[in-house]
Amino acid sequence: MPELPEVETIARGLAKRVSGDVIDSVWLGQKPEPLKSSAQEIAAVLEHSLIATVRRMGKHIVFDLEDNSVGPARSGSTPIRAQWIVHLGMTGRLQICEAQSEVLKHTHAIVKLASGRELRFVDPRRFGRLSVARAAEFEAGGIEPLEADLDRFLVLFHGRKTPIKSALLNQKLLRGVGNIYADESLFRAGIRPRRRASTITRDQLAALLASVKEVLREAIALGGSSISDYVDADGEEGFFQLQHRVYGREGEPCLVCKTPIKRIVIAGRSSHYCPRCQK
DNA sequence: ACTATTTCCTGGATGC
DNA sequence: TGCATCCAGGAAATAG
């Protein structure tokens, strides 16, 4: 499940491979579900655009596009800028392959590149989303955790009665943290996932911010090496190997105190914690 | 203005 | 072996 570190890794891989390439044409599947913008709008924005850069915003992959349809640099003209935004959801993948490669099941979009390759969006569960933004810069919501300072972090939770776990997952507050990294961060900070956000002390929140950054940085470092080829061909090959300390370890001994890890459900999400280490 | 719950979707795991 | 059921999860929609 791609969260911030996976999306970061994927965006870097894409940037390396497709920056500078030009989109010749776009095919979009008949199922409209994965499209946030209309198919016509997406095609209109993408076709004949040059991919300037690819970057991550929260859990979104953003392709920065420049208008290439007028041909080589007319002097004095400013390139029209737009963005193609991809959210991978749970099972979405962006695949770079040769045009003759077999089209996998659940392929919802095929972008033909001037280099002869294709960029394909494959997503069995269809939680992923494709959209475009013109003129205005795509707005992703909350703050980037890796760029947050303590003051901006504290404000997010001020007066919130919701469990801290839910607040961490709220993309309008903090963008990019998903279920796995929320649990792992809370464990490292010694905070129970059900604690009401507003009841957590400044010191504890400082520890939490440090934990969030630490976990994300570790995962990016590890993920970078293990899924660097994720966007190629069939990709997948088992996500990052960040060793989870609580996530998915229900009933197993806490790595610190040996107490069995508990699993509870918060807002429909399974949440794992050590009842002894986390208060 | 918030917060909690439901919904979308399919493949893989589980159970009888 | 086959079939039904449950579960995973991000974020939008809905309900309270």
Tab-separated table of C-alpha atoms (C1' of nucleotides) in Angstrom:
chain	number	residue	atom	x	y	z
A	1	MET	CA	0.000	0.000	0.000
A	2	PRO	CA	1.750	3.062	-1.158
A	3	GLU	CA	2.140	5.696	1.525
A	4	LEU	CA	4.520	8.657	1.459
A	5	PRO	CA	7.833	6.744	1.266
A	6	GLU	CA	6.616	4.421	-1.490
A	7	VAL	CA	5.126	7.270	-3.489
A	8	GLU	CA	8.346	9.245	-3.062
A	9	THR	CA	10.358	6.317	-4.382
A	10	ILE	CA	8.022	5.784	-7.293
A	11	ALA	CA	7.985	9.480	-8.196
A	12	ARG	CA	11.789	9.576	-8.188
A	13	GLY	CA	11.927	6.529	-10.427
A	14	LEU	CA	9.447	8.065	-12.828
A	15	ALA	CA	11.263	11.395	-12.866
A	16	LYS	CA	14.452	9.621	-13.892
A	17	ARG	CA	12.736	7.743	-16.686
A	18	VAL	CA	10.203	10.056	-18.274
A	19	SER	CA	11.338	13.622	-17.671
A	20	GLY	CA	11.803	15.328	-21.003
A	21	ASP	CA	9.608	12.862	-22.844
A	22	VAL	CA	6.555	14.066	-24.748
A	23	ILE	CA	3.066	12.588	-24.562
A	24	ASP	CA	1.796	11.735	-28.037
A	25	SER	CA	-1.593	10.287	-27.187
A	26	VAL	CA	-3.686	8.954	-24.349
A	27	TRP	CA	-6.090	6.049	-24.071
A	28	LEU	CA	-8.450	5.915	-21.124
A	29	GLY	CA	-10.490	2.874	-20.195
A	30	GLN	CA	-14.264	2.931	-20.442
A	31	LYS	CA	-14.751	2.564	-16.730
A	32	PRO	CA	-14.915	6.126	-15.440
A	33	GLU	CA	-14.332	5.303	-11.774
A	34	PRO	CA	-10.619	5.988	-11.617
A	35	LEU	CA	-11.041	9.402	-13.210
A	36	LYS	CA	-11.546	12.464	-11.085
A	37	SER	CA	-11.447	14.790	-14.029
A	38	SER	CA	-13.376	13.911	-17.176
A	39	ALA	CA	-11.671	11.690	-19.719
A	40	GLN	CA	-11.839	14.466	-22.313
A	41	GLU	CA	-10.189	16.914	-19.962
A	42	ILE	CA	-7.415	14.524	-19.041
A	43	ALA	CA	-6.707	13.678	-22.647
A	44	ALA	CA	-6.785	17.341	-23.657
A	45	VAL	CA	-4.258	18.313	-21.005
A	46	LEU	CA	-1.921	15.359	-21.481
A	47	GLU	CA	-1.724	15.082	-25.235
A	48	HIS	CA	1.192	16.948	-26.780
A	49	SER	CA	2.547	17.915	-23.375
A	50	LEU	CA	6.146	17.679	-22.359
A	51	ILE	CA	6.808	16.049	-19.004
A	52	ALA	CA	9.033	18.577	-17.269
A	53	THR	CA	9.301	16.897	-13.875
A	54	VAL	CA	7.664	14.261	-11.708
A	55	ARG	CA	7.354	14.787	-7.990
A	56	ARG	CA	5.413	13.730	-4.926
A	57	MET	CA	2.871	15.732	-2.965
A	58	GLY	CA	1.485	13.801	-0.025
A	59	LYS	CA	0.467	10.475	-1.530
A	60	HIS	CA	-0.033	11.999	-4.966
A	61	ILE	CA	2.321	11.719	-7.917
A	62	VAL	CA	2.406	15.001	-9.804
A	63	PHE	CA	3.598	15.255	-13.396
A	64	ASP	CA	4.466	18.858	-14.252
A	65	LEU	CA	3.573	19.447	-17.866
A	66	GLU	CA	4.536	22.058	-20.401
A	67	ASP	CA	2.675	22.690	-23.617
A	68	ASN	CA	4.609	21.187	-26.467
A	69	SER	CA	1.941	21.418	-29.170
A	70	VAL	CA	3.171	24.675	-30.648
A	71	GLY	CA	6.422	23.024	-31.526
A	72	PRO	CA	9.898	24.250	-30.731
A	73	ALA	CA	10.258	27.386	-28.657
A	74	ARG	CA	8.504	30.359	-30.060
A	75	SER	CA	10.458	33.214	-28.647
A	76	GLY	CA	8.657	35.157	-25.997
A	77	SER	CA	5.940	32.574	-25.407
A	78	THR	CA	5.512	31.155	-21.944
A	79	PRO	CA	4.832	27.450	-21.795
A	80	ILE	CA	1.373	26.625	-20.513
A	81	ARG	CA	1.743	24.742	-17.336
A	82	ALA	CA	-0.539	22.016	-16.060
A	83	GLN	CA	-0.338	18.985	-13.848
A	84	TRP	CA	-1.294	15.380	-14.218
A	85	ILE	CA	-2.048	13.970	-10.788
A	86	VAL	CA	-2.048	10.275	-10.003
A	87	HIS	CA	-3.154	8.729	-6.733
A	88	LEU	CA	-2.278	5.062	-6.542
A	89	GLY	CA	-4.871	4.193	-3.921
A	90	MET	CA	-4.210	0.712	-2.599
A	91	THR	CA	-3.167	-1.258	-5.621
A	92	GLY	CA	-2.448	1.289	-8.324
A	93	ARG	CA	0.759	1.017	-10.345
A	94	LEU	CA	2.404	3.081	-13.030
A	95	GLN	CA	4.167	0.846	-15.437
A	96	ILE	CA	6.697	1.905	-18.050
A	97	CYS	CA	6.991	-0.544	-20.888
A	98	GLU	CA	7.415	-0.992	-24.604
A	99	ALA	CA	4.339	-0.424	-26.741
A	100	GLN	CA	4.156	-4.078	-27.747
A	101	SER	CA	4.112	-5.372	-24.167
A	102	GLU	CA	1.021	-7.298	-23.209
A	103	VAL	CA	-1.647	-5.075	-21.672
A	104	LEU	CA	-2.270	-6.332	-18.167
A	105	LYS	CA	-5.704	-6.891	-16.735
A	106	HIS	CA	-7.081	-3.809	-14.956
A	107	THR	CA	-5.175	-1.366	-17.136
A	108	HIS	CA	-7.190	1.862	-17.016
A	109	ALA	CA	-4.962	4.289	-18.876
A	110	ILE	CA	-2.218	4.110	-21.489
A	111	VAL	CA	-0.059	7.134	-22.215
A	112	LYS	CA	1.990	6.874	-25.408
A	113	LEU	CA	5.327	8.633	-25.254
A	114	ALA	CA	7.345	10.088	-28.097
A	115	SER	CA	10.230	7.825	-27.089
A	116	GLY	CA	8.126	4.857	-28.159
A	117	ARG	CA	7.457	3.640	-24.650
A	118	GLU	CA	4.161	3.637	-22.823
A	119	LEU	CA	3.239	4.702	-19.352
A	120	ARG	CA	0.328	2.598	-18.112
A	121	PHE	CA	-1.887	2.909	-15.092
A	122	VAL	CA	-2.890	-0.479	-13.711
A	123	ASP	CA	-5.150	-0.754	-10.686
A	124	PRO	CA	-7.134	-3.898	-9.846
A	125	ARG	CA	-8.972	-2.477	-6.881
A	126	ARG	CA	-9.630	0.872	-8.507
A	127	PHE	CA	-9.049	2.989	-5.442
A	128	GLY	CA	-6.552	4.998	-7.441
A	129	ARG	CA	-7.482	8.276	-9.091
A	130	LEU	CA	-6.327	10.227	-12.122
A	131	SER	CA	-6.923	13.923	-12.524
A	132	VAL	CA	-5.516	17.056	-14.075
A	133	ALA	CA	-5.076	20.598	-12.800
A	134	ARG	CA	-4.724	23.578	-15.044
A	135	ALA	CA	-3.655	27.093	-14.252
A	136	ALA	CA	-3.868	26.831	-10.488
A	137	GLU	CA	-1.318	24.649	-8.811
A	138	PHE	CA	-2.716	21.384	-7.541
A	139	GLU	CA	-3.569	21.751	-3.879
A	140	ALA	CA	-2.914	18.646	-1.833
A	141	GLY	CA	-4.284	19.687	1.559
A	142	GLY	CA	-2.293	19.371	4.760
A	143	ILE	CA	1.357	19.995	5.514
A	144	GLU	CA	4.234	17.793	4.424
A	145	PRO	CA	5.411	15.893	7.509
A	146	LEU	CA	9.061	15.958	6.496
A	147	GLU	CA	8.949	19.740	6.169
A	148	ALA	CA	6.891	20.439	9.283
A	149	ASP	CA	8.351	22.312	12.215
A	150	LEU	CA	7.016	21.806	15.731
A	151	ASP	CA	4.818	24.894	15.780
A	152	ARG	CA	2.973	23.975	12.634
A	153	PHE	CA	2.661	20.397	13.870
A	154	LEU	CA	1.190	21.400	17.248
A	155	VAL	CA	-1.500	23.537	15.647
A	156	LEU	CA	-2.867	20.543	13.783
A	157	PHE	CA	-4.050	18.847	16.957
A	158	HIS	CA	-5.127	21.803	18.981
A	159	GLY	CA	-8.646	21.313	20.330
A	160	ARG	CA	-9.219	18.075	18.435
A	161	LYS	CA	-11.113	15.382	20.249
A	162	THR	CA	-10.516	12.786	17.592
A	163	PRO	CA	-8.086	9.931	18.370
A	164	ILE	CA	-4.524	10.857	17.506
A	165	LYS	CA	-4.412	7.941	15.078
A	166	SER	CA	-7.292	9.399	13.068
A	167	ALA	CA	-5.712	12.838	13.099
A	168	LEU	CA	-2.458	11.448	11.712
A	169	LEU	CA	-4.371	9.776	8.887
A	170	ASN	CA	-6.322	12.938	8.042
A	171	GLN	CA	-4.733	14.174	4.817
A	172	LYS	CA	-6.172	17.635	5.328
A	173	LEU	CA	-3.956	17.991	8.387
A	174	LEU	CA	-0.892	15.991	7.506
A	175	ARG	CA	-0.359	14.595	4.066
A	176	GLY	CA	1.260	11.287	3.250
A	177	VAL	CA	0.982	9.306	6.469
A	178	GLY	CA	-1.036	6.105	6.095
A	179	ASN	CA	-2.064	3.296	8.387
A	180	ILE	CA	1.291	1.571	8.668
A	181	TYR	CA	3.394	4.634	9.389
A	182	ALA	CA	0.804	6.062	11.771
A	183	ASP	CA	1.006	2.928	13.929
A	184	GLU	CA	4.785	2.783	13.741
A	185	SER	CA	5.178	6.457	14.623
A	186	LEU	CA	2.842	6.218	17.597
A	187	PHE	CA	4.737	3.212	18.899
A	188	ARG	CA	8.068	4.984	18.709
A	189	ALA	CA	6.608	8.022	20.435
A	190	GLY	CA	4.987	5.913	23.175
A	191	ILE	CA	1.476	7.199	22.513
A	192	ARG	CA	-1.633	5.014	22.332
A	193	PRO	CA	-3.556	5.379	19.077
A	194	ARG	CA	-6.853	6.105	20.862
A	195	ARG	CA	-5.507	9.032	22.861
A	196	ARG	CA	-7.534	12.150	22.113
A	197	ALA	CA	-5.336	14.480	20.114
A	198	SER	CA	-6.024	17.485	22.316
A	199	THR	CA	-4.943	15.671	25.501
A	200	ILE	CA	-1.418	14.995	24.322
A	201	THR	CA	1.276	17.178	25.831
A	202	ARG	CA	3.570	19.416	23.860
A	203	ASP	CA	6.539	17.226	24.730
A	204	GLN	CA	4.763	14.115	23.556
A	205	LEU	CA	3.787	15.784	20.305
A	206	ALA	CA	7.378	16.845	19.813
A	207	ALA	CA	8.371	13.204	20.229
A	208	LEU	CA	5.638	12.210	17.802
A	209	LEU	CA	6.822	14.612	15.119
A	210	ALA	CA	10.351	13.301	15.525
A	211	SER	CA	9.059	9.731	15.242
A	212	VAL	CA	7.013	10.466	12.139
A	213	LYS	CA	10.017	11.994	10.424
A	214	GLU	CA	12.318	9.193	11.536
A	215	VAL	CA	10.008	6.443	10.314
A	216	LEU	CA	9.382	8.131	6.985
A	217	ARG	CA	13.063	8.818	6.385
A	218	GLU	CA	14.024	5.246	7.240
A	219	ALA	CA	11.367	3.892	4.920
A	220	ILE	CA	12.413	6.150	2.069
A	221	ALA	CA	16.011	5.027	2.499
A	222	LEU	CA	15.040	1.354	2.556
A	223	GLY	CA	12.233	1.606	0.056
A	224	GLY	CA	14.511	3.402	-2.295
A	225	SER	CA	16.708	0.384	-2.679
A	226	SER	CA	14.111	-2.362	-2.622
A	227	ILE	CA	11.462	-0.915	-4.878
A	228	SER	CA	13.546	1.301	-7.122
A	229	ASP	CA	12.324	-0.726	-10.083
A	230	TYR	CA	8.750	-0.724	-8.972
A	231	VAL	CA	7.575	1.241	-11.953
A	232	ASP	CA	9.194	-1.132	-14.406
A	233	ALA	CA	7.447	-4.004	-16.119
A	234	ASP	CA	5.601	-6.060	-13.575
A	235	GLY	CA	7.180	-4.332	-10.576
A	236	GLU	CA	5.859	-5.310	-7.202
A	237	GLU	CA	8.651	-7.454	-5.778
A	238	GLY	CA	7.650	-7.099	-2.131
A	239	PHE	CA	7.488	-3.589	-0.825
A	240	PHE	CA	10.090	-1.936	1.354
A	241	GLN	CA	11.571	-4.001	4.110
A	242	LEU	CA	11.126	-1.565	6.937
A	243	GLN	CA	10.785	-3.887	9.871
A	244	HIS	CA	7.479	-3.098	11.437
A	245	ARG	CA	7.561	-3.015	15.195
A	246	VAL	CA	3.801	-3.134	15.743
A	247	TYR	CA	1.969	-3.105	12.412
A	248	GLY	CA	0.667	-6.588	11.572
A	249	ARG	CA	2.199	-8.052	14.742
A	250	GLU	CA	-0.953	-8.681	16.770
A	251	GLY	CA	-0.267	-11.166	19.567
A	252	GLU	CA	3.474	-11.152	18.942
A	253	PRO	CA	5.778	-9.903	21.708
A	254	CYS	CA	6.684	-6.237	21.808
A	255	LEU	CA	10.275	-5.871	20.684
A	256	VAL	CA	10.968	-3.685	23.718
A	257	CYS	CA	9.067	-5.263	26.626
A	258	LYS	CA	7.716	-8.601	25.287
A	259	THR	CA	4.099	-7.672	26.045
A	260	PRO	CA	1.811	-9.028	23.288
A	261	ILE	CA	0.939	-6.400	20.701
A	262	LYS	CA	-2.755	-5.478	20.665
A	263	ARG	CA	-4.915	-4.787	17.651
A	264	ILE	CA	-7.969	-2.557	17.854
A	265	VAL	CA	-10.136	-0.854	15.254
A	266	ILE	CA	-10.227	2.939	15.093
A	267	ALA	CA	-12.434	4.574	12.485
A	268	GLY	CA	-12.527	1.317	10.599
A	269	ARG	CA	-8.745	0.995	10.474
A	270	SER	CA	-6.844	-1.712	12.260
A	271	SER	CA	-4.467	-0.182	14.745
A	272	HIS	CA	-1.608	-1.945	16.492
A	273	TYR	CA	0.103	-0.921	19.701
A	274	CYS	CA	1.956	-2.141	22.767
A	275	PRO	CA	-0.276	-1.710	25.828
A	276	ARG	CA	2.764	-1.364	28.057
A	277	CYS	CA	5.049	0.919	26.057
A	278	GLN	CA	2.294	3.227	24.821
A	279	LYS	CA	0.259	5.386	27.189
B	1	DA	C1'	-17.181	23.193	12.470
B	2	DC	C1'	-16.208	18.592	13.808
B	3	DT	C1'	-16.397	13.839	14.158
B	4	DA	C1'	-17.896	9.113	13.129
B	5	DT	C1'	-19.522	5.872	9.866
B	6	DT	C1'	-20.326	4.032	5.357
B	7	DT	C1'	-19.003	3.249	0.652
B	8	DC	C1'	-16.222	2.054	-3.186
B	9	DC	C1'	-13.422	-2.406	-5.334
B	10	DT	C1'	-11.059	-6.951	-6.091
B	11	DG	C1'	-7.902	-10.586	-4.852
B	12	DG	C1'	-6.294	-13.371	-1.434
B	13	DA	C1'	-7.111	-15.895	2.744
B	14	DT	C1'	-10.128	-18.534	5.475
B	15	DG	C1'	-13.824	-21.741	6.643
B	16	DC	C1'	-17.091	-25.386	5.917
C	1	DT	C1'	-12.467	-28.997	-4.881
C	2	DG	C1'	-15.698	-25.531	-4.664
C	3	DC	C1'	-18.189	-21.991	-2.933
C	4	DA	C1'	-19.290	-18.289	0.277
C	5	DT	C1'	-17.603	-14.921	3.412
C	6	DC	C1'	-14.474	-11.744	5.279
C	7	DC	C1'	-10.833	-8.534	5.148
C	8	DA	C1'	-7.432	-5.008	3.570
C	9	DG	C1'	-7.211	0.188	2.913
C	10	DG	C1'	-7.464	5.979	1.185
C	11	DA	C1'	-10.471	9.272	0.809
C	12	DA	C1'	-14.944	10.940	-0.556
C	13	DA	C1'	-19.618	10.969	0.791
C	14	DT	C1'	-22.984	10.740	4.178
C	15	DA	C1'	-24.914	11.043	8.716
C	16	DG	C1'	-24.999	12.688	13.212
